[in-house]
Amino acid sequence: QLSPGEMPQFAPHKALLSGLLGSCAYSVWGFHRQRLKGLALRSGSAGLLCAALSYGSSLWHAVQARRHSHSLERLRENSEAIRMVPIDNLAPPLPIEEFDEATGQDARRVNDELLRQIHREDRGRHR
């Protein structure tokens, strides 16, 4: 399990080995096709591409883990304010007018205000 923003432990090693494997595989393929002129440059480029793809994949997974962690943290912070209802709940939705009358608040206005606050916090965190 990754901590937020942490790269997988062996990501650089995996990228290095992927680059080496890609370079060797391209060299074997080049020898097999008897295309020897410029093979070192082409196999080195293939190795770099494999290493970059491997490292990029590890980086992408780390970013996704960080985003997931932030989402769970926000859910924990707001869990008391948000009363989650199970999806399989078959109760009909409460009309807005009835909800406004019961709470004494304008539900649409309060909801819009909450969404604006969440968007402001999101922009502040991603800068």
PDB file of C-alpha atoms in Angstrom:
ATOM      1  CA  GLN A   1       0.000   0.000   0.000  1.00  0.00           C
ATOM      2  CA  LEU A   2       1.344   3.411  -0.978  1.00  0.00           C
ATOM      3  CA  SER A   3       1.337   6.460   1.216  1.00  0.00           C
ATOM      4  CA  PRO A   4      -0.104   9.533  -0.499  1.00  0.00           C
ATOM      5  CA  GLY A   5       2.367  10.904  -3.032  1.00  0.00           C
ATOM      6  CA  GLU A   6       4.864   8.107  -2.513  1.00  0.00           C
ATOM      7  CA  MET A   7       6.354   6.279  -5.476  1.00  0.00           C
ATOM      8  CA  PRO A   8       6.358   2.475  -5.393  1.00  0.00           C
ATOM      9  CA  GLN A   9       9.463   1.200  -3.642  1.00  0.00           C
ATOM     10  CA  PHE A  10      11.150  -0.378  -6.649  1.00  0.00           C
ATOM     11  CA  ALA A  11       9.879   1.952  -9.410  1.00  0.00           C
ATOM     12  CA  PRO A  12      13.358   3.157 -10.505  1.00  0.00           C
ATOM     13  CA  HIS A  13      14.698  -0.402 -10.473  1.00  0.00           C
ATOM     14  CA  LYS A  14      11.729  -1.652 -12.451  1.00  0.00           C
ATOM     15  CA  ALA A  15      12.191   1.141 -14.996  1.00  0.00           C
ATOM     16  CA  LEU A  16      15.890   0.340 -15.345  1.00  0.00           C
ATOM     17  CA  LEU A  17      15.200  -3.352 -15.873  1.00  0.00           C
ATOM     18  CA  SER A  18      12.406  -2.571 -18.329  1.00  0.00           C
ATOM     19  CA  GLY A  19      14.791  -0.363 -20.298  1.00  0.00           C
ATOM     20  CA  LEU A  20      17.450  -3.049 -20.309  1.00  0.00           C
ATOM     21  CA  LEU A  21      14.956  -5.702 -21.396  1.00  0.00           C
ATOM     22  CA  GLY A  22      13.552  -3.454 -24.129  1.00  0.00           C
ATOM     23  CA  SER A  23      17.021  -2.639 -25.416  1.00  0.00           C
ATOM     24  CA  CYS A  24      18.050  -6.310 -25.455  1.00  0.00           C
ATOM     25  CA  ALA A  25      14.829  -7.403 -27.138  1.00  0.00           C
ATOM     26  CA  TYR A  26      15.241  -4.776 -29.852  1.00  0.00           C
ATOM     27  CA  SER A  27      18.867  -5.814 -30.355  1.00  0.00           C
ATOM     28  CA  VAL A  28      17.856  -9.457 -30.795  1.00  0.00           C
ATOM     29  CA  TRP A  29      15.134  -8.465 -33.227  1.00  0.00           C
ATOM     30  CA  GLY A  30      17.585  -6.260 -35.158  1.00  0.00           C
ATOM     31  CA  PHE A  31      20.122  -9.094 -35.404  1.00  0.00           C
ATOM     32  CA  HIS A  32      17.409 -11.469 -36.522  1.00  0.00           C
ATOM     33  CA  ARG A  33      16.374  -9.112 -39.319  1.00  0.00           C
ATOM     34  CA  GLN A  34      20.046  -8.405 -40.119  1.00  0.00           C
ATOM     35  CA  ARG A  35      19.644  -4.660 -39.764  1.00  0.00           C
ATOM     36  CA  LEU A  36      22.925  -3.973 -37.998  1.00  0.00           C
ATOM     37  CA  LYS A  37      23.647  -0.428 -39.176  1.00  0.00           C
ATOM     38  CA  GLY A  38      22.689   1.988 -36.364  1.00  0.00           C
ATOM     39  CA  LEU A  39      21.400  -0.868 -34.187  1.00  0.00           C
ATOM     40  CA  ALA A  40      23.035   0.470 -31.010  1.00  0.00           C
ATOM     41  CA  LEU A  41      21.242   3.817 -31.315  1.00  0.00           C
ATOM     42  CA  ARG A  42      17.902   2.220 -32.148  1.00  0.00           C
ATOM     43  CA  SER A  43      18.128  -0.352 -29.355  1.00  0.00           C
ATOM     44  CA  GLY A  44      19.181   2.357 -26.887  1.00  0.00           C
ATOM     45  CA  SER A  45      16.179   4.451 -27.942  1.00  0.00           C
ATOM     46  CA  ALA A  46      13.881   1.446 -27.542  1.00  0.00           C
ATOM     47  CA  GLY A  47      15.330   0.853 -24.072  1.00  0.00           C
ATOM     48  CA  LEU A  48      14.781   4.479 -23.086  1.00  0.00           C
ATOM     49  CA  LEU A  49      11.207   4.302 -24.327  1.00  0.00           C
ATOM     50  CA  CYS A  50      10.545   1.137 -22.287  1.00  0.00           C
ATOM     51  CA  ALA A  51      12.106   2.704 -19.186  1.00  0.00           C
ATOM     52  CA  ALA A  52      10.083   5.900 -19.621  1.00  0.00           C
ATOM     53  CA  LEU A  53       6.846   3.948 -20.045  1.00  0.00           C
ATOM     54  CA  SER A  54       7.562   1.857 -16.951  1.00  0.00           C
ATOM     55  CA  TYR A  55       8.467   4.864 -14.807  1.00  0.00           C
ATOM     56  CA  GLY A  56       5.508   6.835 -16.156  1.00  0.00           C
ATOM     57  CA  SER A  57       3.183   3.998 -15.237  1.00  0.00           C
ATOM     58  CA  SER A  58       4.573   3.930 -11.689  1.00  0.00           C
ATOM     59  CA  LEU A  59       4.210   7.705 -11.442  1.00  0.00           C
ATOM     60  CA  TRP A  60       0.616   7.511 -12.696  1.00  0.00           C
ATOM     61  CA  HIS A  61      -0.224   4.881 -10.070  1.00  0.00           C
ATOM     62  CA  ALA A  62       1.309   7.065  -7.342  1.00  0.00           C
ATOM     63  CA  VAL A  63      -0.766  10.061  -8.468  1.00  0.00           C
ATOM     64  CA  GLN A  64      -3.912   7.934  -8.488  1.00  0.00           C
ATOM     65  CA  ALA A  65      -3.139   6.656  -4.975  1.00  0.00           C
ATOM     66  CA  ARG A  66      -2.675  10.256  -3.790  1.00  0.00           C
ATOM     67  CA  ARG A  67      -5.975  11.356  -5.369  1.00  0.00           C
ATOM     68  CA  HIS A  68      -7.750   8.364  -3.842  1.00  0.00           C
ATOM     69  CA  SER A  69      -6.305   9.186  -0.430  1.00  0.00           C
ATOM     70  CA  HIS A  70      -7.395  12.826  -0.699  1.00  0.00           C
ATOM     71  CA  SER A  71     -10.894  11.736  -1.706  1.00  0.00           C
ATOM     72  CA  LEU A  72     -11.168   9.375   1.246  1.00  0.00           C
ATOM     73  CA  GLU A  73      -9.888  12.084   3.586  1.00  0.00           C
ATOM     74  CA  ARG A  74     -12.489  14.556   2.283  1.00  0.00           C
ATOM     75  CA  LEU A  75     -15.173  11.913   2.684  1.00  0.00           C
ATOM     76  CA  ARG A  76     -14.072  11.332   6.301  1.00  0.00           C
ATOM     77  CA  GLU A  77     -14.096  15.089   6.959  1.00  0.00           C
ATOM     78  CA  ASN A  78     -17.590  15.493   5.539  1.00  0.00           C
ATOM     79  CA  SER A  79     -19.073  12.189   6.710  1.00  0.00           C
ATOM     80  CA  GLU A  80     -20.889  13.806   9.600  1.00  0.00           C
ATOM     81  CA  ALA A  81     -22.434  16.516   7.401  1.00  0.00           C
ATOM     82  CA  ILE A  82     -23.344  14.137   4.587  1.00  0.00           C
ATOM     83  CA  ARG A  83     -25.830  11.478   5.580  1.00  0.00           C
ATOM     84  CA  MET A  84     -25.184   8.785   3.032  1.00  0.00           C
ATOM     85  CA  VAL A  85     -28.138   6.705   1.982  1.00  0.00           C
ATOM     86  CA  PRO A  86     -27.623   3.172   0.671  1.00  0.00           C
ATOM     87  CA  ILE A  87     -28.216   2.826  -3.067  1.00  0.00           C
ATOM     88  CA  ASP A  88     -30.748   0.053  -2.568  1.00  0.00           C
ATOM     89  CA  ASN A  89     -33.000   2.367  -0.521  1.00  0.00           C
ATOM     90  CA  LEU A  90     -36.420   2.265  -2.170  1.00  0.00           C
ATOM     91  CA  ALA A  91     -37.914   5.192  -0.247  1.00  0.00           C
ATOM     92  CA  PRO A  92     -39.233   7.951  -2.521  1.00  0.00           C
ATOM     93  CA  PRO A  93     -37.233  11.208  -2.495  1.00  0.00           C
ATOM     94  CA  LEU A  94     -38.453  13.954  -0.205  1.00  0.00           C
ATOM     95  CA  PRO A  95     -39.868  16.963  -2.106  1.00  0.00           C
ATOM     96  CA  ILE A  96     -37.677  20.047  -1.762  1.00  0.00           C
ATOM     97  CA  GLU A  97     -40.530  22.218  -0.531  1.00  0.00           C
ATOM     98  CA  GLU A  98     -41.306  19.770   2.271  1.00  0.00           C
ATOM     99  CA  PHE A  99     -37.613  19.575   3.216  1.00  0.00           C
ATOM    100  CA  ASP A 100     -37.310  23.381   3.240  1.00  0.00           C
ATOM    101  CA  GLU A 101     -40.390  23.657   5.436  1.00  0.00           C
ATOM    102  CA  ALA A 102     -39.095  21.022   7.877  1.00  0.00           C
ATOM    103  CA  THR A 103     -35.602  22.530   8.199  1.00  0.00           C
ATOM    104  CA  GLY A 104     -36.443  26.185   7.844  1.00  0.00           C
ATOM    105  CA  GLN A 105     -33.711  26.633   5.215  1.00  0.00           C
ATOM    106  CA  ASP A 106     -33.581  26.991   1.447  1.00  0.00           C
ATOM    107  CA  ALA A 107     -32.038  23.643   0.432  1.00  0.00           C
ATOM    108  CA  ARG A 108     -30.990  24.761  -3.076  1.00  0.00           C
ATOM    109  CA  ARG A 109     -29.231  27.876  -1.791  1.00  0.00           C
ATOM    110  CA  VAL A 110     -27.431  25.970   0.981  1.00  0.00           C
ATOM    111  CA  ASN A 111     -26.435  23.225  -1.478  1.00  0.00           C
ATOM    112  CA  ASP A 112     -25.080  25.770  -3.984  1.00  0.00           C
ATOM    113  CA  GLU A 113     -23.130  27.486  -1.211  1.00  0.00           C
ATOM    114  CA  LEU A 114     -21.644  24.147  -0.073  1.00  0.00           C
ATOM    115  CA  LEU A 115     -20.608  23.256  -3.639  1.00  0.00           C
ATOM    116  CA  ARG A 116     -18.909  26.641  -4.099  1.00  0.00           C
ATOM    117  CA  GLN A 117     -17.003  26.109  -0.847  1.00  0.00           C
ATOM    118  CA  ILE A 118     -15.900  22.624  -1.934  1.00  0.00           C
ATOM    119  CA  HIS A 119     -14.705  23.963  -5.311  1.00  0.00           C
ATOM    120  CA  ARG A 120     -12.735  26.745  -3.590  1.00  0.00           C
ATOM    121  CA  GLU A 121     -11.064  24.207  -1.281  1.00  0.00           C
ATOM    122  CA  ASP A 122     -10.254  21.950  -4.248  1.00  0.00           C
ATOM    123  CA  ARG A 123      -8.634  24.802  -6.161  1.00  0.00           C
ATOM    124  CA  GLY A 124      -6.627  25.735  -3.062  1.00  0.00           C
ATOM    125  CA  ARG A 125      -5.330  22.174  -2.623  1.00  0.00           C
ATOM    126  CA  HIS A 126      -4.358  21.669  -6.271  1.00  0.00           C
ATOM    127  CA  ARG A 127      -2.234  24.798  -6.515  1.00  0.00           C
TER     128      ARG A 127
END
